[in-house]
mmCIF file of C-alpha atoms in Angstrom:
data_model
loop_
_atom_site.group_PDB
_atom_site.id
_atom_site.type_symbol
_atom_site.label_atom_id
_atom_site.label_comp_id
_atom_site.label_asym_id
_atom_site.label_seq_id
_atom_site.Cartn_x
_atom_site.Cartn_y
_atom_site.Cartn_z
ATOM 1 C CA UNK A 203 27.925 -47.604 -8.234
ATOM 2 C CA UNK A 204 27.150 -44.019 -7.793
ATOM 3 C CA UNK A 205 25.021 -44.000 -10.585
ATOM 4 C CA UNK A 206 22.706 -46.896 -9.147
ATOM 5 C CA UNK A 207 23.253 -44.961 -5.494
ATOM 6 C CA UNK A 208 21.777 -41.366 -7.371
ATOM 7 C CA UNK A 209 19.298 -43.622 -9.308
ATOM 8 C CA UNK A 210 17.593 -45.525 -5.622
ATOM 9 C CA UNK A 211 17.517 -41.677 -4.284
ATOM 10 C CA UNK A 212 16.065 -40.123 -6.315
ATOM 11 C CA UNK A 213 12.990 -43.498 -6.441
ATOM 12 C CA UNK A 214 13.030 -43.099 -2.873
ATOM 13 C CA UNK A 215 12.421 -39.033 -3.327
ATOM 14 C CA UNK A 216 9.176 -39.303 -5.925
ATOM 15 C CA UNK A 217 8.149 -43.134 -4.850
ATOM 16 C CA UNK A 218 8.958 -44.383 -8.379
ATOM 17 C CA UNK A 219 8.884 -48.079 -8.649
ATOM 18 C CA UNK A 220 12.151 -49.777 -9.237
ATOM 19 C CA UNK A 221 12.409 -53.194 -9.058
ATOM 20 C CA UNK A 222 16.640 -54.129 -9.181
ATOM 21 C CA UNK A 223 17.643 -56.919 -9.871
ATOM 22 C CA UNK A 224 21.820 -58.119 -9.392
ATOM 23 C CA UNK A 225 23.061 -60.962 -11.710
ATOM 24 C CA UNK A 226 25.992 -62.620 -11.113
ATOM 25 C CA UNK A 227 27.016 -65.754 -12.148
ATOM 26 C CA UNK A 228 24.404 -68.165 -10.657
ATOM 27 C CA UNK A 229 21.552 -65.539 -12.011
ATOM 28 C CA UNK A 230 23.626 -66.181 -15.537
ATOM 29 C CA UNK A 231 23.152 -69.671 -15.275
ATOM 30 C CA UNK A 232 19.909 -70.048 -13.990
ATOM 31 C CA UNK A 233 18.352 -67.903 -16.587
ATOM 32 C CA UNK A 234 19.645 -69.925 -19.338
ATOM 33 C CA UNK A 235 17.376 -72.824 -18.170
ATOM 34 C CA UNK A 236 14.540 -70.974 -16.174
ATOM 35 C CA UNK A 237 12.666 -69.300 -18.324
ATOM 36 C CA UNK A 238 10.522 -67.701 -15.636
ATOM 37 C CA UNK A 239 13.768 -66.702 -13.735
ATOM 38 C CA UNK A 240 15.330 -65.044 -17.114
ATOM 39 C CA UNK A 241 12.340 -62.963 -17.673
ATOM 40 C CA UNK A 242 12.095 -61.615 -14.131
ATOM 41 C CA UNK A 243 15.488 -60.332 -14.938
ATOM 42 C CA UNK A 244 14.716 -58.702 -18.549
ATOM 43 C CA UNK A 245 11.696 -57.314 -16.870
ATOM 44 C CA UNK A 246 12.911 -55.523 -13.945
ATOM 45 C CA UNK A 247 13.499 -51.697 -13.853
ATOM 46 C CA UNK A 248 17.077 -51.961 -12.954
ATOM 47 C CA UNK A 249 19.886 -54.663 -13.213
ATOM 48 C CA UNK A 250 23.545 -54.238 -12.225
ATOM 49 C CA UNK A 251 26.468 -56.733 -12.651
ATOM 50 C CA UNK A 252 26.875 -58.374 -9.138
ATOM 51 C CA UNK A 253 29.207 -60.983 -10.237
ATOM 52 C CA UNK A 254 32.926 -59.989 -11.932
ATOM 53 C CA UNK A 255 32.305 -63.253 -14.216
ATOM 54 C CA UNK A 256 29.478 -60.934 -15.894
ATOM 55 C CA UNK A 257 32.067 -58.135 -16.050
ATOM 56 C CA UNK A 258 34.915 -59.921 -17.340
ATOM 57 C CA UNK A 259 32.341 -61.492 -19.965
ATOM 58 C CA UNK A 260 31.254 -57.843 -20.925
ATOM 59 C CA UNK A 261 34.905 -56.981 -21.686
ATOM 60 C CA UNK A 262 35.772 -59.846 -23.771
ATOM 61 C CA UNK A 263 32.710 -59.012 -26.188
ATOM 62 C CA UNK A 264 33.675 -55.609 -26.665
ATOM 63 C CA UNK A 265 30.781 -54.425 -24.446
ATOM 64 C CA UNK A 266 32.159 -53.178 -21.386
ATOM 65 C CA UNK A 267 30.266 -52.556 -18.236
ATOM 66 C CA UNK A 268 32.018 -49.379 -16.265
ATOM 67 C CA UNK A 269 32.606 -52.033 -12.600
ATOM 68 C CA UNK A 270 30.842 -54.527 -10.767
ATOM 69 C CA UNK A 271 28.152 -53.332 -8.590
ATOM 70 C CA UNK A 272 26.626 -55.605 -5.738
ATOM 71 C CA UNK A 273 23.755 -55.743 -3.884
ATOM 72 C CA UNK A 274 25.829 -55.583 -0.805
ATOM 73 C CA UNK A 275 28.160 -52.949 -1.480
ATOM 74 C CA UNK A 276 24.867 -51.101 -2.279
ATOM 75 C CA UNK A 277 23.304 -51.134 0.273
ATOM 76 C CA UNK A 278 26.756 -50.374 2.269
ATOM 77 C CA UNK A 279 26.981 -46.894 0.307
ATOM 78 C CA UNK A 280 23.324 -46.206 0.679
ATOM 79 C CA UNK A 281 23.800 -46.327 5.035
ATOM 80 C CA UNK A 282 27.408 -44.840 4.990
ATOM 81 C CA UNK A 283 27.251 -42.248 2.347
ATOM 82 C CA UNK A 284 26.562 -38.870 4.295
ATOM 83 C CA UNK A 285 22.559 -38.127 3.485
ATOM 84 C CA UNK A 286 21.732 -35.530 1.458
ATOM 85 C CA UNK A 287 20.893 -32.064 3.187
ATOM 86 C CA UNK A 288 17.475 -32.392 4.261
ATOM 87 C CA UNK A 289 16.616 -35.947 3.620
ATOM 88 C CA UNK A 290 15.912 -38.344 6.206
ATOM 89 C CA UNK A 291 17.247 -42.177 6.035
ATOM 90 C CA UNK A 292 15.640 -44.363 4.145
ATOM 91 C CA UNK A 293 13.098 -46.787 5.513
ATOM 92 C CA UNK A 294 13.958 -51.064 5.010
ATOM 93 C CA UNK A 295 12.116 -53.740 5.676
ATOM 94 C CA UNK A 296 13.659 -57.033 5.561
ATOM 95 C CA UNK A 297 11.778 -59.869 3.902
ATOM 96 C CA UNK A 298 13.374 -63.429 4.453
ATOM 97 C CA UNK A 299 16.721 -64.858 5.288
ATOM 98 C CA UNK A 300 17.292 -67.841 8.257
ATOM 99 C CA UNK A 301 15.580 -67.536 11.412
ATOM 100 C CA UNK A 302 16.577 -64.678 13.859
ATOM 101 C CA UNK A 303 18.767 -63.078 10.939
ATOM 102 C CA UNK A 304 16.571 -60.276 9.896
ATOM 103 C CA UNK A 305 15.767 -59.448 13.872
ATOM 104 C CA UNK A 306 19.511 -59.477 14.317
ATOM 105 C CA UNK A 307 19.960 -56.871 11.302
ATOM 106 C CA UNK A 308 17.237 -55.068 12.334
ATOM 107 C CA UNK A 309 18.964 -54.483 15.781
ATOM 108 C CA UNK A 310 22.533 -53.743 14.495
ATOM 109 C CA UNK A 311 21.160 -51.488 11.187
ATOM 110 C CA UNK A 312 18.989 -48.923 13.764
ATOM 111 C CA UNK A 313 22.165 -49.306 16.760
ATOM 112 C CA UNK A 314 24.012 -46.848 14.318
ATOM 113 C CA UNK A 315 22.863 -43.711 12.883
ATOM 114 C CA UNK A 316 23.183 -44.261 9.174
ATOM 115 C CA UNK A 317 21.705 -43.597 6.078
ATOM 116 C CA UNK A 318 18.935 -46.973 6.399
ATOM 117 C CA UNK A 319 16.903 -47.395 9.528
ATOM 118 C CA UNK A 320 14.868 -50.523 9.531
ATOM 119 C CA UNK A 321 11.105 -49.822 10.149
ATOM 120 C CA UNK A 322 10.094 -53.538 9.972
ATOM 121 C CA UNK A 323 11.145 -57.291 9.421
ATOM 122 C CA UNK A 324 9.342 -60.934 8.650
ATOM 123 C CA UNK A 325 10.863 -64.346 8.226
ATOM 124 C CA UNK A 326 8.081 -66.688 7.045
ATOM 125 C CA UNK A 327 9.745 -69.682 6.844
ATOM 126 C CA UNK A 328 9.470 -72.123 3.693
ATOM 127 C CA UNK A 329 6.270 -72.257 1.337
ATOM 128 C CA UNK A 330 5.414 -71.922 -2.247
ATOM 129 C CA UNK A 331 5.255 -68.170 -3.579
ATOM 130 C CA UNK A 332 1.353 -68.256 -2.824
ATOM 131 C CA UNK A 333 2.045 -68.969 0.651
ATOM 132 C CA UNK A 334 4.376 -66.721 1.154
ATOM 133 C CA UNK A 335 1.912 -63.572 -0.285
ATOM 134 C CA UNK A 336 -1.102 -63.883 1.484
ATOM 135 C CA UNK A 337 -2.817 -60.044 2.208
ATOM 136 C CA UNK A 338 -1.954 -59.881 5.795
ATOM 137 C CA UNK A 339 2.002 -60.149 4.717
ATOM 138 C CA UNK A 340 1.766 -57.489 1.633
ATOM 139 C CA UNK A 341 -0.449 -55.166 4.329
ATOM 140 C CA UNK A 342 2.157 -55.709 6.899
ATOM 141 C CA UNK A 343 4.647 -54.296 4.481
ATOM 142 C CA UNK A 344 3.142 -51.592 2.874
ATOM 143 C CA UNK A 345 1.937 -50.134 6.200
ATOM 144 C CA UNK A 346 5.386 -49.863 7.618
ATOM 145 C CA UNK A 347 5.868 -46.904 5.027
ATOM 146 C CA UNK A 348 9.172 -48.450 4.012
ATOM 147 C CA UNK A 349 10.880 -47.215 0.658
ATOM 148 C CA UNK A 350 13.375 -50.483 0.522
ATOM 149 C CA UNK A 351 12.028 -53.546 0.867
ATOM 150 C CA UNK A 352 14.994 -55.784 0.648
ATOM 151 C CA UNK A 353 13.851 -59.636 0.242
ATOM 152 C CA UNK A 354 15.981 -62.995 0.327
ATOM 153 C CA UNK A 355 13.988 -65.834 -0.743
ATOM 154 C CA UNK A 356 16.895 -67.614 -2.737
ATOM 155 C CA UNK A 357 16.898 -66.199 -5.887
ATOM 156 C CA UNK A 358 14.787 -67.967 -7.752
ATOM 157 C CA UNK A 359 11.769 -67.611 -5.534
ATOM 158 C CA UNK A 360 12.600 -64.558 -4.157
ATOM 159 C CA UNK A 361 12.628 -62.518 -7.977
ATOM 160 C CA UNK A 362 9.271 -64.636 -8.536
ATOM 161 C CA UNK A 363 8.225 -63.471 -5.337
ATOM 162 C CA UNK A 364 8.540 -59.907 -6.028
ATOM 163 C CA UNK A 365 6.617 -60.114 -9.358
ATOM 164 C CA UNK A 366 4.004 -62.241 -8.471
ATOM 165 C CA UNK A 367 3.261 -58.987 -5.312
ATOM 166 C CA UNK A 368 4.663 -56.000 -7.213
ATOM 167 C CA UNK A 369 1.119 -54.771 -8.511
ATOM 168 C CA UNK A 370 0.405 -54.908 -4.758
ATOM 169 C CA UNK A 371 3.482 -53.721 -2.960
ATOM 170 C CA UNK A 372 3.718 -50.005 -2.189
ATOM 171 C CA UNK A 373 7.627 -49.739 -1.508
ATOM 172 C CA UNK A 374 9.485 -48.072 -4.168
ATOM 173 C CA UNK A 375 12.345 -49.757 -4.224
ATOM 174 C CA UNK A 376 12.237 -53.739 -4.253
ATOM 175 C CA UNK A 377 15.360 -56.165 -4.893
ATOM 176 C CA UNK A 378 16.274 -59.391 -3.846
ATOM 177 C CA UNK A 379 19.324 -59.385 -2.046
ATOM 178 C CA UNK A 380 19.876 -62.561 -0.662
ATOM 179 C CA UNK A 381 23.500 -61.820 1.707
ATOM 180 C CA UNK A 382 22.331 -58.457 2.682
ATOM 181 C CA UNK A 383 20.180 -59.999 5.615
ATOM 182 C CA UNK A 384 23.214 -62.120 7.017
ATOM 183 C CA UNK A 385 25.433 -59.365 6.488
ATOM 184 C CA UNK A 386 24.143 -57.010 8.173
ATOM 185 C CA UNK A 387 23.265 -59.080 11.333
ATOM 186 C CA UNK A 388 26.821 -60.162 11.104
ATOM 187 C CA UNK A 389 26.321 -64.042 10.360
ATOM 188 C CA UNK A 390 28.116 -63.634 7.741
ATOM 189 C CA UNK A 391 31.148 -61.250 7.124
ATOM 190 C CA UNK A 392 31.991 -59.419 3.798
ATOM 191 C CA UNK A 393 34.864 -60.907 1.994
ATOM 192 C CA UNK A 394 38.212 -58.141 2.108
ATOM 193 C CA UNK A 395 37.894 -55.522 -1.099
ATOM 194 C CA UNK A 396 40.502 -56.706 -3.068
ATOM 195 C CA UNK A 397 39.025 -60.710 -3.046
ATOM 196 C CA UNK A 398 35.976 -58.589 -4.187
ATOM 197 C CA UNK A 399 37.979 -56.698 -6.664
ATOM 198 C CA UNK A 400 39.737 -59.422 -8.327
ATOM 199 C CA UNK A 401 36.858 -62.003 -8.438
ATOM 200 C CA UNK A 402 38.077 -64.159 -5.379
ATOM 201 C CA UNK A 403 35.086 -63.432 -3.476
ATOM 202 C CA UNK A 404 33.484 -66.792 -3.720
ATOM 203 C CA UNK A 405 36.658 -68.014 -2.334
ATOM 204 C CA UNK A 406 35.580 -66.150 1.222
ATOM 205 C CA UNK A 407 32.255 -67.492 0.620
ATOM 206 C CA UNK A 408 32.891 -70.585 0.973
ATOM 207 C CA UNK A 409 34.729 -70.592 3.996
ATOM 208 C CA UNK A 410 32.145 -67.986 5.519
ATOM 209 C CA UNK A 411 29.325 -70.522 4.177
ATOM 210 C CA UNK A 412 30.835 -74.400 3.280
ATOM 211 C CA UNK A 413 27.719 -75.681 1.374
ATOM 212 C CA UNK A 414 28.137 -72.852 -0.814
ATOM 213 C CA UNK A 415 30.489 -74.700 -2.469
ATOM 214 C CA UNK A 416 28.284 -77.614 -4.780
ATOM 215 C CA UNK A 417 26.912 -74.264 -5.944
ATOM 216 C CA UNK A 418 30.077 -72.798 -6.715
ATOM 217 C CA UNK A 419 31.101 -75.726 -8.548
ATOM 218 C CA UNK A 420 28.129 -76.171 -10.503
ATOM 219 C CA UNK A 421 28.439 -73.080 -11.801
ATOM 220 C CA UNK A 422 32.030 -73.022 -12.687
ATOM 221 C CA UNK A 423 31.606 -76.136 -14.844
ATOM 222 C CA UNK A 424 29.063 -74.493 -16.339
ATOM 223 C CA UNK A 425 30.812 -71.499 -17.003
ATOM 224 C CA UNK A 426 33.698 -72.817 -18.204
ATOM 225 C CA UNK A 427 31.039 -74.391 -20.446
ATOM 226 C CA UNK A 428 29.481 -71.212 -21.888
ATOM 227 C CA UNK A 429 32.875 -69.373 -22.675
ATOM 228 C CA UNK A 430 34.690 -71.965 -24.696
ATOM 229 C CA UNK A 431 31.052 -72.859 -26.514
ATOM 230 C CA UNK A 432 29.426 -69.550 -27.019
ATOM 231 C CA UNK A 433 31.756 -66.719 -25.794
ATOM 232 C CA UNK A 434 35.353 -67.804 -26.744
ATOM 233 C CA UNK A 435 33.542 -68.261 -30.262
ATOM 234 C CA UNK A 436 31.519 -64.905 -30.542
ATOM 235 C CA UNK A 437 34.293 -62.628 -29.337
ATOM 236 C CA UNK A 438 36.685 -64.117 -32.181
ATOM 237 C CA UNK A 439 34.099 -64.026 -34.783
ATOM 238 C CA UNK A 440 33.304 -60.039 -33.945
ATOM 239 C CA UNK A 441 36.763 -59.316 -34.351
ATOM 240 C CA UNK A 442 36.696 -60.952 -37.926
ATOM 241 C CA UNK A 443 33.582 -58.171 -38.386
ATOM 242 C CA UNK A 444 35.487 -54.413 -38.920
ATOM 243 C CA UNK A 445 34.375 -54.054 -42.635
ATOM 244 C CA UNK A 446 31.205 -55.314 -42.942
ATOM 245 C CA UNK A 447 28.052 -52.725 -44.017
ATOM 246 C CA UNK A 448 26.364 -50.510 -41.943
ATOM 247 C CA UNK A 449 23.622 -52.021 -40.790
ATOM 248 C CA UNK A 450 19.777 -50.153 -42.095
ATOM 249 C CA UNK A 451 16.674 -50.385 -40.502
ATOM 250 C CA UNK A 452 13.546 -49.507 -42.049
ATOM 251 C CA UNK A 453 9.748 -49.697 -40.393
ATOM 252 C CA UNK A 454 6.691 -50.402 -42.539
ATOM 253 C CA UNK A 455 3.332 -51.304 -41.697
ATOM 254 C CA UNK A 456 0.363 -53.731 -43.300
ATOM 255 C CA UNK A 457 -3.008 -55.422 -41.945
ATOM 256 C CA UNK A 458 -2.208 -54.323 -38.888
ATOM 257 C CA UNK A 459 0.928 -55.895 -38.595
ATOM 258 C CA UNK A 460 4.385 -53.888 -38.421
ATOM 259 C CA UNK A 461 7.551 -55.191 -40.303
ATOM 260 C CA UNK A 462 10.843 -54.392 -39.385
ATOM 261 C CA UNK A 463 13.747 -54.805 -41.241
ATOM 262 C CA UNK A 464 17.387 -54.795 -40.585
ATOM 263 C CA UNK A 465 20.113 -55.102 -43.507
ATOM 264 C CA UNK A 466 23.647 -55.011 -42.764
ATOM 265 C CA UNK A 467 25.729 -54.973 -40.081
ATOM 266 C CA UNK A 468 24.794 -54.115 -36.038
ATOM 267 C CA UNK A 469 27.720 -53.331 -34.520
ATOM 268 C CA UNK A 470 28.400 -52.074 -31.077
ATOM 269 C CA UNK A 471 27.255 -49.643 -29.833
ATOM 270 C CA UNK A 472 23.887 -49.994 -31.714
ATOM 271 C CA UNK A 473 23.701 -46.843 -34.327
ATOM 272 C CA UNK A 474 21.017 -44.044 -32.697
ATOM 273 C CA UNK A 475 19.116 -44.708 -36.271
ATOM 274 C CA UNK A 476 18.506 -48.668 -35.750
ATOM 275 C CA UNK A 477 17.920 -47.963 -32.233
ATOM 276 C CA UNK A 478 14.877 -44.821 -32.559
ATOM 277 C CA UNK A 479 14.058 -47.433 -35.447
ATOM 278 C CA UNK A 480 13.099 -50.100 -32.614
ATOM 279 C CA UNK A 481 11.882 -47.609 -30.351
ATOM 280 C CA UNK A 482 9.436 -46.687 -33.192
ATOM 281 C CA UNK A 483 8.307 -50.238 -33.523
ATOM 282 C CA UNK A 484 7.921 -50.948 -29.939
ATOM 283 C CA UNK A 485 5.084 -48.643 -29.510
ATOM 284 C CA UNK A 486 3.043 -48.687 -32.410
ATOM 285 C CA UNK A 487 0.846 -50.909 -30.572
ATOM 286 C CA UNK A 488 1.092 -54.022 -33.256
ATOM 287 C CA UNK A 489 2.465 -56.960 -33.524
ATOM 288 C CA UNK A 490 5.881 -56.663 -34.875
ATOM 289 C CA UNK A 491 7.939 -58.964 -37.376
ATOM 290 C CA UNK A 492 11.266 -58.615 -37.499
ATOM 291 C CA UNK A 493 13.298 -59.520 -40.863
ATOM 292 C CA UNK A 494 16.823 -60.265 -40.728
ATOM 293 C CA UNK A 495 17.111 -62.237 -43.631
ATOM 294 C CA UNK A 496 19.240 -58.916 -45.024
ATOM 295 C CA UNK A 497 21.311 -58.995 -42.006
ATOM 296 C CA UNK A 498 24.582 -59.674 -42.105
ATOM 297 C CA UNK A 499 25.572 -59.706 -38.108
ATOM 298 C CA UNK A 500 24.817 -58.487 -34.952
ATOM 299 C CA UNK A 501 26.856 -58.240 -31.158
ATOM 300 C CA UNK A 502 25.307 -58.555 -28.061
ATOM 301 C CA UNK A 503 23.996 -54.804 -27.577
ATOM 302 C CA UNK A 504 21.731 -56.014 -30.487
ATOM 303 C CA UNK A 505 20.690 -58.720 -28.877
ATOM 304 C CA UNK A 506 19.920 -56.984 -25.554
ATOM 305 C CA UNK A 507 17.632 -54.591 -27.849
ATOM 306 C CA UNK A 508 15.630 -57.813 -28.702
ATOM 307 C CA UNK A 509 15.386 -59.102 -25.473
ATOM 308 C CA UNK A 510 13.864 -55.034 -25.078
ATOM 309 C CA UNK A 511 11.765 -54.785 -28.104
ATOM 310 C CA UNK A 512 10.011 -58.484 -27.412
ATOM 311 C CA UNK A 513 9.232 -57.061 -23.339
ATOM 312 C CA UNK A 514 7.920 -53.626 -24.251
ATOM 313 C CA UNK A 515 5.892 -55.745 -26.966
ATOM 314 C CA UNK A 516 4.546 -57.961 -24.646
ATOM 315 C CA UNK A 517 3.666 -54.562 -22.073
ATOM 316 C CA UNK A 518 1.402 -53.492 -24.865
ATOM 317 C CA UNK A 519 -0.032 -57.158 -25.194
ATOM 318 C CA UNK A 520 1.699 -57.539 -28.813
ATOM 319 C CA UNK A 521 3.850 -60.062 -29.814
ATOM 320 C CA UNK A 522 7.202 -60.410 -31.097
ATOM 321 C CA UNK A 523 7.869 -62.855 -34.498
ATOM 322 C CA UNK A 524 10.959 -63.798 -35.662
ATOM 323 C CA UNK A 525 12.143 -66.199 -37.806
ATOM 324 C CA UNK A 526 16.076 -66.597 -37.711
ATOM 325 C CA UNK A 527 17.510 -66.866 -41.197
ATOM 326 C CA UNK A 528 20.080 -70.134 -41.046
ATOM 327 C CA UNK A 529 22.689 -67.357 -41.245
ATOM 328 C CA UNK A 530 22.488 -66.309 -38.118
ATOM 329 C CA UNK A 531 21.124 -68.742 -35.921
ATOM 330 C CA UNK A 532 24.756 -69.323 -34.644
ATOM 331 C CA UNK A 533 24.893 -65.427 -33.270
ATOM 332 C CA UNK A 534 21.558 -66.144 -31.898
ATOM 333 C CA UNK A 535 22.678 -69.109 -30.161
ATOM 334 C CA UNK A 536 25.962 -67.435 -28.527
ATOM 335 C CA UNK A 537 23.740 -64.575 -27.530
ATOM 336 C CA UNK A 538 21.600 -66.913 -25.300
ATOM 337 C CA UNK A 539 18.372 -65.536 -27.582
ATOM 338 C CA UNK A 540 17.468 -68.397 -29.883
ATOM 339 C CA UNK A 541 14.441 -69.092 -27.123
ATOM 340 C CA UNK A 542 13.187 -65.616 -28.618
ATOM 341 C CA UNK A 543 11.246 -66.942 -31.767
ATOM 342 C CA UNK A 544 9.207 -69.569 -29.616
ATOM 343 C CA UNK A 545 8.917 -66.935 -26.401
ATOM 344 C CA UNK A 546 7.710 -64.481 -28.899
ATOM 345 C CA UNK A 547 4.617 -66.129 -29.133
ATOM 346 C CA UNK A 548 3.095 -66.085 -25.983
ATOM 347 C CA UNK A 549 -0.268 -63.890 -25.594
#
């Protein structure tokens, strides 16, 4: 948390774009059958783990993430951490959420001097992402010279929302954070810190919001799902992995085309030489084909590299190729990647 904090402070201070994004569980889910939705996250400047599922996940694979950090308790720190000596409070605008709930935050965020001061809101109602993005909105926005624009869309639309106007948005920092709106006018109430602590807080959110509950459920059966198919599965087979060889990468290039290959094992973290390795093939500004017929293995840092390498490909307009040896299309099926080899070929 008080890296992401230092990180939106220091965007705020030079106007560098960051688009966050905060997964929890239902982002989880929903990216493993939205392929739109998954890329908005792999694209965005900045992700954090909203949800402890995504935590607890991260610890079982050997992969830790430091602590969850929400949206919410974000934006929280961000209006009661004492401001910096000289800086001014950052300017939100609020971009969705129910009728009269981003007026009512509005109100209660500027009746308290804070850290945020909200310098303009908009709820415009239901309509595709076109209809939601017409100039006079994105004009609205920019010329309220906010540096947060905070927007809850549901998260689906409200991530494709934000790409589909981030050429044209001037705010610095963007992130859809659906609860922040009702928190804040106090709709809605926080759930205590110790639910949030030890993963209870959907419990609170479903008395706070009752329909939140066929969500809940869906997701839980689809959880439950995902570890004893893919996670339960990987984490046992990585233990099995302490002796296998260190994994090689090597970088060669023909008719325009660059080959990587990778022999051995990946293990986490990702050795600095595979990683500059991928680096190095991520901006020669070529297509790139990766071989892992030599591979042995890989955990999910690996995996998260791909998921890199194929979006700073597709930056340059190159193309990712990759043709799974039968080997390892089980590890790329527990990672969630085995859409790679047919994404990869988008232009």
């Amino acid at each position: 948390m008080d890296e992401t904090v230092q990180r939106i402070r220091e965007a705020r201070r030079s106007r560098q774009r960051i688009f966050l994004s905060t997964p929890n569980l239902n982002f989880l889910i929903g990216c493993m059958h939205d392929a739109a939705f998954r890329q908005s996250v792999i694209d965005s400047d900045m992700s954090v783990a909203d949800g402890m599922p995504l935590v607890w996940m991260s610890r079982l694979l050997g992969v830790p993430l430091p602590e969850r950090v929400t949206g919410s308790g974000l934006f929280e720190r961000l209006n009661t951490d004492p401001l910096p000596a000289g800086e001014e409070p950052i300017k939100v605008f609020f971009f969705g959420g129910p009728p009269g709930a981003a007026e009512a935050a509005s109100q209660r965020l500027n009746s308290h001097a804070g850290g945020l001061i909200c310098v303009g809101y908009e709820t415009p109602g239901f309509g595709s992402v076109e209809e939601l993005s017409k100039p006079d909105v994105i004009a609205r926005i920019n010329a309220s010279g906010a540096s947060f624009l905070v927007v809850a869309l549901g998260a689906v639309k409200g991530q494709a929302w934000i790409l589909h106007n981030l050429a044209q948005l001037q705010v610095p920092i963007i992130s859809h954070l659906g609860a922040v709106i009702n928190f804040s006018a106090g709709t809605i109430n926080r759930a205590p810190p110790w639910m949030q602590r030890t993963g209870l807080e959907w419990v609170w959110r479903i008395k706070e919001e009752p329909l939140l509950w066929r969500r809940y459920w869906r997701d839980g059966k689809a959880l439950l799902s995902l570890v004893f198919n893919k996670l339960l599965p990987h984490a046992l087979w990585l233990r099995w992995q302490s002796k296998q060889t260190a994994a090689r990468a090597t970088l060669t290039s023909q008719a325009g085309v660059t080959h990587l290959k990778i022999e051995g094992f990946i293990p986490d973290p990702v050795p600095e030489t595979v990683l500059s390795t991928l680096q190095q093939a991520a901006s020669t500004n070529k297509p790139v084909i990766l071989d892992l017929h030599q591979a042995t293995g890989f955990g999910p840092s690996f995996a998260a590299q791909l998921l890199l390498l194929d979006k700073n490909l597709t930056l340059r307009d190159q193309r990712l190729q990759i043709s799974p040896p039968p080997h390892l299309k089980r590890l790329f099926e527990w990672n969630g990647i085995n859409y790679l080899p047919k994404a990869s070929t988008r232009g």
